[in-house]
Coordinates of C-alpha atoms in Angstrom, one line a residue:
Chain H
X26 CA 23.7 -13.0 7.1
X27 CA 23.2 -15.9 5.2
X28 CA 26.5 -18.3 4.4
X29 CA 28.2 -16.5 0.8
X30 CA 28.0 -20.1 -1.4
X31 CA 30.3 -18.9 -4.1
X32 CA 33.4 -20.7 -3.0
X33 CA 33.0 -24.0 -3.8
X34 CA 31.1 -26.0 -6.8
X35 CA 27.0 -25.3 -6.9
X36 CA 24.8 -28.0 -5.6
X37 CA 22.0 -29.3 -7.3
X38 CA 18.5 -29.7 -6.1
X39 CA 18.8 -33.7 -5.1
X40 CA 21.6 -32.5 -2.6
X41 CA 19.6 -30.6 -0.3
X42 CA 16.5 -33.0 -1.2
X43 CA 18.7 -35.9 0.2
X44 CA 20.0 -34.3 3.2
X45 CA 16.7 -33.4 4.2
X46 CA 15.4 -36.8 4.1
X47 CA 18.4 -37.6 6.0
X48 CA 17.4 -35.4 8.5
X49 CA 13.9 -36.6 9.0
X50 CA 15.1 -40.3 9.5
X51 CA 17.6 -39.8 11.7
X52 CA 14.5 -37.8 13.9
X53 CA 12.9 -40.8 13.0
X54 CA 15.6 -43.0 14.3
X55 CA 16.0 -42.1 17.5
X56 CA 12.3 -41.3 18.4
X57 CA 12.2 -44.9 17.4
X58 CA 15.2 -45.9 20.2
X59 CA 13.4 -44.5 23.2
X60 CA 10.4 -46.3 21.7
X61 CA 12.7 -49.6 21.5
X62 CA 14.4 -48.6 25.2
X63 CA 10.9 -47.7 27.2
X64 CA 9.6 -51.3 26.2
X65 CA 12.5 -52.7 27.0
X66 CA 12.4 -51.8 30.7
X67 CA 8.8 -52.4 30.8
X68 CA 8.0 -48.9 32.0
X69 CA 4.0 -48.4 31.5
X70 CA 3.4 -44.8 30.5
X71 CA 0.7 -42.9 31.8
X72 CA 0.1 -39.8 30.0
X73 CA -3.2 -39.7 31.2
X74 CA -1.8 -38.4 35.0
X75 CA 0.1 -35.6 34.0
X76 CA -2.4 -33.1 32.8
X77 CA -3.9 -32.7 37.1
X78 CA -0.3 -31.5 37.5
X79 CA -1.1 -28.4 35.2
X80 CA -4.6 -28.0 36.2
X81 CA -6.3 -29.1 39.4
X82 CA -10.3 -29.6 39.1
X83 CA -11.0 -30.9 42.3
X84 CA -14.3 -31.2 44.7
X85 CA -14.6 -28.2 47.7
X86 CA -16.5 -27.5 50.7
X87 CA -18.3 -24.9 52.3
X88 CA -18.7 -25.7 55.6
X89 CA -20.9 -24.1 58.9
X90 CA -18.8 -20.9 60.3
X91 CA -21.4 -21.6 63.3
X92 CA -24.4 -23.8 65.3
X93 CA -28.0 -22.5 64.7
X94 CA -30.3 -23.2 62.2
X95 CA -30.2 -22.6 58.3
X96 CA -32.6 -19.4 58.0
X97 CA -32.2 -18.1 54.7
X98 CA -31.3 -20.1 51.2
X99 CA -31.3 -18.0 48.6
X100 CA -29.4 -16.5 45.0
X101 CA -27.5 -13.2 45.0
X102 CA -25.8 -12.3 41.4
X103 CA -23.6 -15.0 40.7
X104 CA -23.6 -16.9 44.3
X105 CA -26.0 -18.7 46.2
X106 CA -26.1 -17.2 50.1
X107 CA -26.4 -19.7 52.9
X108 CA -27.5 -18.1 56.1
X109 CA -27.1 -19.7 59.4
X110 CA -28.6 -18.1 63.1
X111 CA -27.3 -19.0 65.9
X112 CA -28.1 -18.8 69.2
X113 CA -27.8 -15.2 70.0
X114 CA -29.3 -14.5 67.0
X115 CA -26.3 -13.4 64.8
X116 CA -26.6 -14.0 61.3
X117 CA -23.8 -15.8 60.1
X118 CA -23.5 -15.5 56.0
X119 CA -21.6 -18.7 53.3
X120 CA -21.5 -18.3 49.6
X121 CA -21.0 -20.3 47.3
X122 CA -20.7 -19.9 43.4
X123 CA -23.9 -20.2 41.7
X124 CA -22.9 -23.9 39.8
X125 CA -22.5 -25.2 43.1
X126 CA -24.8 -27.9 45.3
X127 CA -26.5 -26.6 48.5
X128 CA -26.7 -29.8 50.5
X129 CA -28.9 -28.3 53.4
X130 CA -32.8 -26.8 53.0
X131 CA -34.3 -24.3 55.4
X132 CA -35.2 -24.7 58.7
X133 CA -32.4 -28.1 59.4
X134 CA -30.3 -27.7 62.1
X135 CA -26.4 -27.4 61.2
X136 CA -23.4 -27.5 63.7
X137 CA -19.9 -26.1 62.9
X138 CA -18.3 -27.5 60.6
X139 CA -21.3 -29.2 58.7
X140 CA -21.3 -29.3 55.0
X141 CA -23.4 -26.8 54.1
X142 CA -22.7 -27.3 49.8
X143 CA -20.4 -28.1 47.6
X144 CA -18.6 -27.2 44.4
X145 CA -15.7 -27.7 41.4
X146 CA -13.0 -25.5 42.2
X147 CA -10.2 -25.1 39.6
X148 CA -7.2 -24.1 40.3
X149 CA -3.5 -24.2 38.6
X150 CA -1.3 -27.4 39.1
X151 CA 2.0 -27.5 40.7
X152 CA 3.5 -27.9 37.3
X153 CA 2.1 -24.6 36.4
X154 CA 2.9 -23.3 39.4
X155 CA 6.2 -24.5 39.4
X156 CA 6.9 -22.8 35.8
X157 CA 5.0 -19.3 36.7
X158 CA 7.8 -19.4 39.0
X159 CA 10.5 -20.1 37.0
X160 CA 9.0 -17.7 34.7
X161 CA 9.0 -14.7 37.5
X162 CA 12.5 -15.7 38.8
X163 CA 14.3 -15.3 35.2
X164 CA 12.6 -12.2 34.2
X165 CA 13.2 -10.7 37.6
X166 CA 17.0 -12.2 37.0
X167 CA 17.4 -10.9 33.3
X168 CA 16.2 -6.8 34.3
X169 CA 18.9 -6.8 36.9
X170 CA 21.3 -8.6 34.6
X171 CA 21.0 -6.0 32.0
X172 CA 21.4 -3.0 34.7
X173 CA 24.4 -4.5 36.1
X174 CA 25.6 -5.9 33.0
X175 CA 25.4 -2.4 31.4
X176 CA 26.7 -0.4 34.2
X177 CA 29.3 -3.0 34.8
X178 CA 30.5 -2.9 31.4
X179 CA 31.1 0.4 30.9
X180 CA 32.6 0.7 34.6
X181 CA 35.1 -2.1 32.8
X182 CA 36.3 0.3 30.0
X183 CA 36.2 3.6 32.4
X184 CA 40.0 5.1 33.0
X185 CA 38.8 6.1 36.7
X186 CA 40.9 2.8 38.3
X187 CA 38.5 1.9 41.0
X188 CA 35.8 1.3 38.7
X189 CA 37.8 -0.8 36.4
X190 CA 39.9 -2.7 39.0
X191 CA 36.1 -2.9 40.8
X192 CA 34.7 -3.9 37.6
X193 CA 37.7 -6.9 36.9
X194 CA 36.9 -8.2 40.3
X195 CA 33.6 -8.9 39.7
X196 CA 33.8 -10.5 37.0
X197 CA 36.8 -12.7 37.5
X198 CA 34.5 -13.8 40.5
X199 CA 31.3 -14.5 39.4
X200 CA 32.8 -16.0 36.7
X201 CA 35.3 -18.2 38.0
X202 CA 32.9 -19.6 40.9
X203 CA 30.0 -22.3 40.3
X204 CA 26.6 -20.6 40.3
X205 CA 25.0 -23.3 43.0
X206 CA 28.3 -22.4 45.2
X207 CA 27.1 -18.4 44.8
X208 CA 23.3 -19.7 45.6
X209 CA 24.1 -21.5 48.4
X210 CA 25.9 -18.2 49.6
X211 CA 23.7 -15.8 48.6
X212 CA 21.2 -17.8 50.8
X213 CA 23.2 -19.1 53.3
X214 CA 25.6 -16.9 54.2
X215 CA 24.0 -13.3 52.7
X216 CA 20.4 -14.0 53.3
X217 CA 21.2 -15.3 56.6
X218 CA 22.8 -12.1 57.5
X219 CA 20.7 -9.9 56.1
X220 CA 17.6 -11.4 57.7
X221 CA 19.1 -11.3 61.0
X222 CA 19.7 -7.4 60.9
X223 CA 16.4 -7.0 59.2
X224 CA 15.3 -8.7 62.5
X225 CA 17.2 -6.7 64.8
X226 CA 16.2 -3.6 63.2
X227 CA 12.0 -5.0 63.4
X228 CA 11.6 -5.5 60.0
X229 CA 10.4 -9.1 58.2
X230 CA 13.0 -11.3 56.4
X231 CA 13.4 -11.4 52.8
X232 CA 11.8 -14.7 50.9
X233 CA 14.0 -17.2 49.2
X234 CA 12.9 -16.0 45.9
X235 CA 14.8 -12.6 46.3
X236 CA 18.5 -14.1 47.1
X237 CA 17.1 -16.4 43.9
X238 CA 16.9 -13.4 41.9
X239 CA 19.8 -11.8 42.9
X240 CA 22.5 -14.7 42.8
X241 CA 21.2 -15.5 39.1
X242 CA 21.1 -11.8 38.0
X243 CA 24.3 -11.2 39.5
X244 CA 26.4 -14.3 38.0
X245 CA 24.6 -12.9 34.7
X246 CA 25.7 -9.5 35.0
X247 CA 29.2 -10.6 34.9
X248 CA 28.6 -11.6 31.7
X249 CA 26.3 -9.6 30.1
X250 CA 29.6 -7.1 31.4
X251 CA 31.6 -8.6 28.9
X252 CA 29.4 -9.1 25.9
X253 CA 28.8 -4.8 26.6
X254 CA 31.9 -4.4 26.6
X255 CA 33.0 -6.3 23.8
X256 CA 29.9 -4.6 22.0
X257 CA 30.8 -1.3 22.9
X258 CA 34.6 -1.6 21.8
X259 CA 33.5 -3.0 18.2
X260 CA 31.8 0.0 17.7
X261 CA 34.6 2.1 15.4
X262 CA 35.7 4.8 17.4
X263 CA 34.8 7.5 14.3
X264 CA 31.8 6.8 16.1
X265 CA 32.5 8.6 19.3
X266 CA 34.9 11.4 17.7
X267 CA 32.4 12.0 15.5
X268 CA 29.8 12.6 18.5
X269 CA 32.5 14.4 20.3
X270 CA 33.1 16.8 17.8
X271 CA 30.1 17.9 17.6
X272 CA 30.5 18.9 21.6
X273 CA 29.1 16.1 22.8
X274 CA 29.6 14.3 26.1
X275 CA 31.2 11.3 26.7
X276 CA 27.7 10.2 28.7
X277 CA 25.6 12.1 26.0
X278 CA 27.6 10.1 23.1
X279 CA 27.9 7.0 24.7
X280 CA 24.4 7.2 25.3
X281 CA 22.8 8.3 22.1
X282 CA 25.4 7.4 19.8
X283 CA 27.4 3.7 20.9
X284 CA 24.9 2.0 23.0
X285 CA 22.3 2.1 20.3
X286 CA 24.8 0.5 17.8
X287 CA 26.3 -1.8 20.2
X288 CA 22.9 -3.5 21.4
X289 CA 22.4 -4.7 17.9
X290 CA 25.4 -6.2 17.9
X291 CA 25.2 -7.4 21.0
X292 CA 21.9 -9.5 20.6
X293 CA 22.9 -13.1 19.6
X294 CA 25.1 -13.2 22.0
X295 CA 22.9 -12.1 24.8
X296 CA 20.2 -14.1 23.8
X297 CA 22.3 -17.1 24.6
X298 CA 23.3 -15.9 27.8
X299 CA 19.8 -15.0 28.9
X300 CA 18.3 -18.3 27.8
X301 CA 21.2 -20.2 29.6
X302 CA 19.9 -18.0 32.7
X303 CA 16.5 -19.6 32.3
X304 CA 17.8 -23.0 32.7
X305 CA 19.8 -22.0 35.4
X306 CA 17.0 -21.1 37.2
X307 CA 16.6 -24.4 37.7
X308 CA 19.7 -25.0 40.5
X309 CA 17.3 -22.8 43.0
X310 CA 15.5 -25.4 43.9
X311 CA 18.1 -25.8 46.5
X312 CA 17.0 -23.1 48.2
X313 CA 13.8 -24.1 48.6
X314 CA 12.7 -21.7 45.5
X315 CA 9.4 -24.3 44.4
X316 CA 10.4 -23.8 40.5
X317 CA 9.9 -26.1 37.7
X318 CA 12.5 -27.9 38.1
X319 CA 12.2 -29.0 41.8
X320 CA 8.4 -29.0 41.4
X321 CA 9.0 -31.9 38.6
X322 CA 11.0 -33.3 41.3
X323 CA 8.2 -33.1 44.3
X324 CA 5.9 -34.8 41.4
X325 CA 7.7 -37.2 40.6
X326 CA 8.7 -38.9 44.0
X327 CA 4.7 -38.7 44.5
X328 CA 3.2 -39.8 41.3
X329 CA 6.1 -42.2 40.4
X330 CA 5.7 -41.3 36.6
X331 CA 9.3 -39.8 35.9
X332 CA 9.5 -41.0 32.3
X333 CA 6.3 -38.2 31.3
X334 CA 7.1 -35.4 33.9
X335 CA 11.0 -35.0 33.0
X336 CA 9.6 -35.1 29.5
X337 CA 6.8 -32.3 30.6
X338 CA 9.5 -30.7 32.4
X339 CA 12.1 -30.5 29.6
X340 CA 9.7 -29.4 26.8
X341 CA 8.4 -26.7 29.5
X342 CA 12.1 -25.2 29.4
X343 CA 12.0 -25.6 25.8
X344 CA 9.5 -23.4 24.9
X345 CA 10.3 -20.3 27.6
X346 CA 13.8 -20.7 25.5
X347 CA 12.6 -20.4 22.8
X348 CA 9.9 -18.2 22.9
X349 CA 12.9 -16.1 24.0
X350 CA 15.0 -17.3 21.3
X351 CA 11.8 -16.2 19.2
X352 CA 11.3 -12.7 20.8
X353 CA 15.5 -11.5 20.3
X354 CA 15.1 -12.9 16.4
X355 CA 12.0 -10.8 16.0
X356 CA 14.2 -7.6 17.6
X357 CA 17.0 -8.3 15.4
X358 CA 15.1 -7.9 12.3
X359 CA 13.5 -5.0 13.5
X360 CA 16.5 -3.6 14.2
X361 CA 18.4 -4.2 11.3
X362 CA 20.0 -1.0 11.1
Chain I
X9 CA 40.2 32.9 15.3
X10 CA 42.7 29.8 15.7
X11 CA 45.6 30.2 17.2
X12 CA 48.5 27.3 17.4
X13 CA 51.6 28.1 18.8
X14 CA 54.7 25.6 19.1
X15 CA 52.3 22.4 18.9
X16 CA 54.2 19.1 20.2
X17 CA 52.6 15.9 19.8
X18 CA 54.1 12.4 20.7
X19 CA 52.6 8.8 20.3
X20 CA 53.8 5.8 21.7
X21 CA 52.9 2.7 19.8
X22 CA 55.1 1.6 21.7
X23 CA 58.3 3.3 20.1
X24 CA 57.7 6.6 20.8
X25 CA 57.1 9.5 17.7
X26 CA 57.4 12.8 18.0
X27 CA 54.6 13.4 15.3
X28 CA 54.5 17.1 16.0
X29 CA 57.7 19.2 16.6
X30 CA 56.8 22.7 17.0
X31 CA 53.9 23.6 14.4
X32 CA 52.7 26.9 14.3
X33 CA 49.8 28.5 13.0
X34 CA 47.3 31.6 13.0
X35 CA 44.2 31.1 11.4
X36 CA 41.6 34.7 10.5
X37 CA 38.5 34.2 10.5
X38 CA 36.8 34.0 7.1
X39 CA 40.1 33.0 6.3
X40 CA 40.7 29.3 3.9
X41 CA 44.1 27.2 4.7
X42 CA 45.2 24.3 3.2
X43 CA 47.4 22.3 4.6
X44 CA 49.3 19.6 2.1
X45 CA 51.9 17.3 2.7
X46 CA 52.9 13.5 2.4
X47 CA 51.3 10.9 4.5
X48 CA 52.8 10.5 7.9
X49 CA 53.7 14.1 8.0
X50 CA 51.6 15.3 10.9
X51 CA 49.1 17.2 9.4
X52 CA 46.1 15.2 10.3
X53 CA 47.3 14.5 13.8
X54 CA 47.9 18.8 13.7
X55 CA 44.2 18.8 12.6
X56 CA 42.8 16.7 15.1
X57 CA 45.1 18.7 18.1
X58 CA 42.7 21.9 16.7
X59 CA 39.4 20.3 18.6
X60 CA 41.5 18.0 20.7
X61 CA 40.6 14.6 19.4
X62 CA 44.1 14.5 19.8
X63 CA 45.9 15.9 23.3
X64 CA 48.8 18.4 22.2
X65 CA 51.6 17.7 24.6
X66 CA 53.3 21.2 24.8
X67 CA 52.6 24.1 23.1
X68 CA 49.3 26.7 23.4
X69 CA 46.3 26.3 21.5
X70 CA 43.8 28.9 21.5
X71 CA 40.1 28.8 19.5
X72 CA 38.4 32.1 19.8
X73 CA 40.6 33.1 22.4
X74 CA 40.1 30.0 24.6
X75 CA 43.3 27.5 25.7
X76 CA 42.1 24.5 24.7
X77 CA 45.1 23.1 26.6
X78 CA 44.3 24.3 29.8
X79 CA 42.6 20.6 31.7
X80 CA 39.9 23.4 32.8
X81 CA 38.7 24.5 29.2
X82 CA 35.0 23.4 28.6
X83 CA 36.0 21.5 25.5
X84 CA 32.6 20.4 24.7
X85 CA 31.6 24.1 24.2
X86 CA 34.4 24.9 21.8
X87 CA 33.7 21.3 20.1
X88 CA 30.4 22.8 19.7
X89 CA 32.3 25.7 18.0
X90 CA 34.4 23.7 15.7
X91 CA 32.8 21.8 13.1
X92 CA 34.7 18.6 11.7
X93 CA 34.7 16.4 8.9
X94 CA 36.3 12.9 8.6
X95 CA 38.0 11.1 6.0
X96 CA 35.7 8.1 6.8
X97 CA 32.2 10.1 7.4
X98 CA 31.7 8.8 10.5
X99 CA 27.7 9.3 9.8
X100 CA 25.5 7.6 12.9
X101 CA 24.6 4.7 11.1
X102 CA 21.6 3.9 13.3
X103 CA 19.9 7.0 12.5
X104 CA 18.5 8.5 9.5
X105 CA 20.2 11.1 7.4
X106 CA 18.0 14.0 9.0
X107 CA 18.2 12.2 12.6
X108 CA 21.6 12.4 12.3
X109 CA 21.9 16.5 11.6
X110 CA 19.3 17.0 14.5
X111 CA 20.7 14.5 17.4
X112 CA 24.1 17.3 18.2
X113 CA 21.6 20.2 18.1
X114 CA 19.0 18.9 20.6
X115 CA 21.8 17.3 22.9
X116 CA 24.1 19.8 22.5
X117 CA 22.1 23.2 21.4
X118 CA 19.5 22.2 23.1
X119 CA 16.8 23.2 19.9
X120 CA 13.9 22.1 20.1
X121 CA 12.8 18.7 17.7
X122 CA 10.8 21.2 15.3
X123 CA 13.5 23.7 15.0
X124 CA 16.2 21.0 14.9
X125 CA 14.1 19.6 12.1
X126 CA 13.7 22.9 9.9
X127 CA 17.9 23.9 10.5
X128 CA 18.0 20.2 8.9
X129 CA 16.5 20.2 6.4
X130 CA 17.4 23.8 5.2
X131 CA 21.5 22.2 5.2
X132 CA 20.3 19.6 3.4
X133 CA 19.1 21.7 0.5
X134 CA 21.9 23.5 0.8
X135 CA 24.3 20.2 0.0
X136 CA 21.6 18.7 -2.5
X137 CA 19.9 15.7 -0.9
X138 CA 17.1 17.1 1.1
X139 CA 15.2 14.3 -0.7
X140 CA 16.7 11.5 1.0
X141 CA 16.5 12.9 4.6
X142 CA 14.6 9.9 5.6
X143 CA 17.2 7.1 4.4
X144 CA 19.9 5.7 6.6
X145 CA 23.5 6.5 5.9
X146 CA 24.7 3.6 4.3
X147 CA 22.2 3.7 1.7
X148 CA 23.8 6.8 0.2
X149 CA 26.6 6.8 -2.0
X150 CA 30.4 8.3 -0.4
X151 CA 29.8 12.0 -1.8
X152 CA 26.4 12.0 -0.5
X153 CA 27.6 10.6 2.7
X154 CA 30.4 13.3 3.1
X155 CA 27.8 15.9 1.8
X156 CA 25.5 14.4 5.1
X157 CA 28.1 15.0 7.3
X158 CA 29.7 18.4 6.1
X159 CA 25.7 19.7 7.1
X160 CA 25.8 17.7 10.1
X161 CA 28.6 19.9 11.3
X162 CA 27.3 23.0 10.2
X163 CA 23.9 22.5 11.9
X164 CA 25.8 23.2 14.9
X165 CA 26.6 26.7 13.4
X166 CA 30.5 26.2 13.9
X167 CA 32.5 29.2 13.8
X168 CA 35.3 27.1 11.8
X169 CA 35.3 24.1 10.3
X170 CA 37.8 21.4 10.4
X171 CA 38.6 18.5 7.1
X172 CA 40.4 15.9 7.8
X173 CA 40.8 14.7 4.3
X174 CA 37.0 14.8 2.9
X175 CA 37.7 13.6 -0.4
X176 CA 40.4 10.8 -0.4
X177 CA 38.1 8.2 0.7
X178 CA 35.9 8.6 -2.3
X179 CA 35.7 7.6 -5.9
X180 CA 36.9 9.9 -8.2
X181 CA 33.2 10.8 -10.0
X182 CA 32.3 11.9 -6.3
X183 CA 35.2 14.1 -5.4
X184 CA 33.4 17.3 -7.5
X185 CA 30.1 17.6 -5.6
X186 CA 31.9 17.2 -2.3
X187 CA 34.6 20.2 -3.3
X188 CA 31.8 22.1 -4.6
X189 CA 29.7 22.0 -1.4
X190 CA 32.7 23.2 0.3
X191 CA 33.8 26.2 -2.1
X192 CA 30.6 27.2 -1.7
X193 CA 31.0 27.3 2.0
X194 CA 34.2 29.1 1.9
X195 CA 32.8 31.7 -0.2
X196 CA 30.6 32.4 2.1
X197 CA 32.9 33.6 4.6
X198 CA 33.5 30.5 6.6
X199 CA 36.4 30.0 8.3
X200 CA 38.0 26.6 6.8
X201 CA 41.1 24.4 7.8
X202 CA 41.4 22.0 4.7
X203 CA 43.7 18.8 5.1
X204 CA 43.7 17.7 1.5
X205 CA 45.2 15.7 -1.6
X206 CA 43.5 18.4 -4.1
X207 CA 45.8 20.6 -5.4
X208 CA 43.5 22.4 -7.7
X209 CA 40.9 22.9 -4.4
X210 CA 43.9 24.3 -3.2
X211 CA 44.7 26.3 -5.6
X212 CA 41.3 27.4 -6.4
X213 CA 40.1 28.4 -3.1
X214 CA 42.7 28.9 -0.4
X215 CA 43.9 31.5 0.8
X216 CA 47.6 30.1 2.7
X217 CA 48.6 26.8 1.6
X218 CA 50.6 25.5 4.2
X219 CA 53.1 22.5 3.6
X220 CA 54.3 20.3 6.3
X221 CA 57.0 17.2 6.3
X222 CA 58.2 15.4 9.1
X223 CA 56.2 17.0 11.8
X224 CA 57.1 20.6 11.0
X225 CA 55.3 23.0 8.2
X226 CA 58.4 24.1 5.9
X227 CA 56.6 26.8 3.7
X228 CA 53.7 28.9 3.7
X229 CA 52.4 30.9 0.8
X230 CA 49.7 32.2 -1.2
X231 CA 48.7 29.3 -3.6
X232 CA 49.7 31.5 -6.7
X233 CA 53.2 31.7 -5.1
X234 CA 53.3 28.1 -3.3
X235 CA 52.6 26.7 -6.6
X236 CA 54.7 28.6 -9.3
X237 CA 57.8 29.1 -7.2
X238 CA 57.9 27.1 -3.9
X239 CA 61.0 27.7 -1.8
X240 CA 61.9 24.7 -0.2
X241 CA 63.7 21.6 -2.3
X242 CA 61.0 19.0 -0.3
X243 CA 58.3 21.2 -1.6
X244 CA 59.8 21.3 -4.7
X245 CA 60.1 17.9 -4.8
X246 CA 56.6 17.0 -3.0
X247 CA 55.1 19.4 -6.1
X248 CA 57.0 17.1 -8.9
X249 CA 56.0 14.3 -7.3
X250 CA 51.8 14.7 -7.5
X251 CA 51.6 17.1 -9.9

């Protein structure tokens, strides 16, 4: 809904032109300020060093696995094959990509560990890996948060005292303590206990990533629960009465009539909550999850380029949050009713 | 069909309010009973007690012999047999008109989608808005919405219908179209309990008119007798104020 403009004197075209120009001017002034500020501390910008942390292109060697004569060098489809036959007559096959360079020729003698060929290898850099971890953790925590939030929200309005009080206790405890402390509790207390138990019964431990996801999902769930409750209560009670008067059960009415309407209304606050969650995932670095912020911190300590890298880090978070924001706006427009 | 004896209802808002003070009423199959009375007289509350949207505090209410005040009563089964039409329509705004009609059919009656849609279209034709089956409720006028609401209740094949001031929220020129649908329904032999301020409807369609005031039934009679020779002083006063 756009703002109702009929209440005040109508504004002319020049009013909007002037203030648009003012906005652009303010933005330019901000950029100029950073420019002057960074020049005054004599910081040397090296943007050309940033891409290597996104995408690594480096030489990789293929080394002999055994000692013996190089017997065959040929192409097999997309790959090149180098076969080394050892003293006992056993053949060891080495493969390298088609565009790689073979550095030995047939009949050469190769010692174990000799370089047989070399090729350029591409792999994602540490920042891209960090971005991926952030995305993965956020998506998992959002899904968990929605499930926990809807269930808790429904418990919150239940007439069953155990469900209701349980929901209230959960919400108040989670909302009342810092996320950082919760992450520590999850990893160092709960995590230690659970991993010790799992070890006791002969199973492997759970990785820190999952404790991080659990901490974030439970944290978000408490807020989502309150949003869901408000959404449900904002649906007119006549809707529930109409559904029940047709013979539908409470669960049927909730699922088919109340929740679909509630979800349309709570879309904007939910989006805000999930954007918060993406940003809060930056705290997971403290339990050794190398998400975007921790990755950036590591790169900064090795590259000594804090200005560029922290700006890049912020932009990457913006890309994630803005995409989510656009996605929710799209959903809202589709479900306009 | 519907049997209410000595029904009491209290509200605590937060003062204790004795909304129904021993209301008794029997409705025979195919009978049309119109309940009238000043606002706050408890007529809507009584109607809502009949399908347990309000739980009566004392007395007995039987729908087709089933005691709905029994905690073990399968109330959803009873409600499926008793349609209700509300003053504020209460259509489901996130569903199209046709989906409004098919939702309860498929979830409660367990009908197939095709069967439910066939039934839905039949009823939309009956209330005269078949061409609007694909639009959403907020694109309809009040009168059209209320006719959809009636069709939605009828889609369950109810044995009785409760109307809670169905025309009170409508613009005057739309009242007629809704009353016409209700008159047709009465003519077809539907059991109806109607709370309304439409005296013309009461006079024309009702088998019995019930006058309620301050939580009690003061007078019951045929429309002829009720409108021409009311017995009770309070009834006379009320009729003189609205006619």
